[in-house]
Amino acid sequence: MGMVSEKKSTISYVKWDRGANREFSEEVTVLRMDNGKITYAMGITEEGYLLHCYYGRAIGEDDISYLMRLSDHPFTPNGNNRDRLIFMDSRLFEFPCPGTGDYREPCLMVLDEDGMSTCDLRFKEYRTMKGKPQLRQKGVSCIPATYANASEAETLVVTMEDTHCDILVELTYTMFKDMPVITRSARVINRGYNDIRIQQFMSGCVEWDYSNFEMITLNGNWARERAISRVPLHSGKQSVDSRRGISSHQHNPFIALVDPHATEETGEAYGFNLVYSGNFLAQAEVSTSGYTRVVMGINPYDFSWLLRPEEDLTAPELVMVYSDAGIGAMSRTFHDLYRGHLIRGQWKDKMRPVLINNWEGTYFNFDEEKIYAIAESASKLGIEMLVLDDGWFGKRNYDDCSLGDWYVNEEKLKGGLKPLVDRINALGMKFGLWFEPEMVSPDSDLFRAHPDWAIQIIGRDMTQAREQYVLDYSNPEVRENVYGQIRAILDNANVEYIKWDMNRALSEVGSTTLPRKRQRELWHRYVLGVYEVMDRLTTDYPYLLLEGCSSGGARFDPGMLYFAPQIWASDDTDAIERLKIQHGTSICYPVSTMGAHVSDCPNHAIGRTTPFATRGDVAMVGTFGYELDVTRIPEADREAIPGQIEKFKKFNPLVRTGDQYRLGNLFEDDSFDAWMFVAKDKSEAVFTFVQILNRPSMPSRRILLRGLDPERTYRNEDTGEVRLGATWMTGGVIVGAFGDFASRTMHFTAV
Ligand code: DGJ
């Protein structure tokens, strides 16, 4: 049997009717998706309303239509079978719309040709299919989303219609086999003869008939991204969003609703993550009935999309993960999903080259000999790739010019890029290069030739940030030009890695080419334009390793992960600050996708000095590399590099493919952090402990391990102790480290 099933049920109920009881009954069709781990169910009423019925732990095959609470009396006495206004506001809906009595947040707001905004979606039909179709929209070449073949998932598409404004809405649900995961998307199609406007279009909605939850969000700023906040839900709306054009440092497109008692290992957690890199809204609303509605999608703020007859608009994919075994299990499901069904390309399952990036080593102050000297020294230590960061192009010696002029600054790199790359390749090293393709400096040839290519509102001042403007990626000419310049570089020299940076938020959001009626589409068209170029780049150069970046980690989201199998997590490379960033990031993203480098001390972002070994132990759960001038660091640090690389290579397969367990939580106890990665077959594990400040007269610490097979025996390869998995997990490991910011790693192998 497939994962989707249909069942008709008759619900009988009694209504209070001016003092007399009257009996009613109605037939509902329940559409269910079950995979043995979770059940998701919705019901279609006789009038064609699509109600939410159930989402959570697999519930068995019983009739669950009663969960729709159709037999609840209206709150106020009335003589109707169904007081529609009250019904709409007190029911759980799959895709709520405004205007007919549901006063909570809608998923869809349409303005019809008369300027009316009421929308009344009714069920039309459904279909199912094996696997997972790609998200599509006319004229859009690529919408990032998770993927699955016919044996890995099943999809339900429910079509709704509003006959008054002649729209169809397709709601797509994919359930993954063996994983507590459902992905959602929605597509609206104008079937009429008139233009309409989409004012709000969320990717999905989930409702509960209770509100006893806490909400987890990931928030921050430059250099302190994705810090965890966890607060109880309260009556009314609570949300995180972005209005910056990028998913942002400030809030990640992620929320989780968790049982107030949920821990890493126990309790229910519902995670939501949007596969989108632009303005988003993630909102939980507790109604006065005590019900909870979560909606998530493109931010309705400043959004308006003209839909002409036969045109369609597709909402980004919403990934929903359920766990009844705590927040840790929710995270591990996200990790498995993204590693197996989101990240693409040749690097997906491969260990990444250990790189050295010159940014913190030299900033803009380099020439070809300096870069070669770093590469030469690095190659002797076992580093495998040199990444040349900002400053190699145009006349750029500072961050005040040349973005958009993607040709080599030959005053700095004499002879051009190719001879340098060839020399570095001759050392046995790969070569990688930094670009910021979405930007233009006012002082650039590109801007002088095409001032209209920057996002702007004619007649208004253009706000600069880092002395740069944002290019209008909704304009195909802009995309063609920038991509052409990138191609020219890639076709000229053996560049095997690109760091795609994006260093400012959008402002004065207007396009010189979009028609007046489509100006408010720019936010979303910008993101689609970026996706198109990233898709072309990774298709035309399949060997290329793409690293996403946005002023550190301002665009660490699943949309980017689809194109870039790794993303620079933060400009804060301090090992201790990185612990929090890593912990928060790992809530929904695999840390093995996190760009993480060992940098020099005192740290450039925070001024802290930490042991070189700790910097290595922390960075090696990410993609691992160095961000320093290796010719100028202390000899002892340089000598430690080959050993660090050996350790990274030993444990990276475990980190990349294993299960992560967070054992510490600096947001609650800032005295230490610890984590482990356990092989899927439970044959080995690596444990890392990082002490924050050391204290005198304190005993060593006992930390309970997780994820081992309780019945197998494991040897701690670092101490020689041999114990049952159950003992390591209930008795724990005794660990201490001498000195502030010291770290320890331990390797456990099944014997
Ligand atoms: C911001 C990035 O996060 C840094 O790593 C570096 O590439 C700079 N931009 C260069 O301008």
Coordinates of C-alpha atoms and ligand atoms in Angstrom, one line a residue, residues 359 389-390 434 466 499 501 503 549 551-552 568 571 627, ligand 1:
W359 CA 41.2 36.9 3.8
D389 CA 39.5 36.1 -1.4
D390 CA 38.3 39.6 -2.1
W434 CA 36.0 34.8 -4.3
R466 CA 30.1 49.0 2.3
K499 CA 33.1 31.5 -2.7
D501 CA 29.6 36.3 -1.3
N503 CA 27.6 41.7 1.6
C549 CA 28.6 33.3 1.9
S551 CA 28.8 38.9 5.1
G552 CA 29.6 35.8 7.1
W568 CA 30.5 30.2 5.3
D571 CA 32.9 36.1 10.0
E627 CA 42.2 31.5 7.4
Ligands
DGJ1 C1 32.6 38.8 3.8 C2 33.0 37.4 4.0 O1 32.2 36.8 5.0 C3 34.5 37.3 4.3 O2 34.8 36.0 4.6 C4 35.2 37.9 3.2 O3 35.1 37.1 2.1 C5 34.8 39.3 3.0 N1 33.4 39.4 2.8 C6 35.5 39.9 1.8 O4 35.1 41.1 1.4

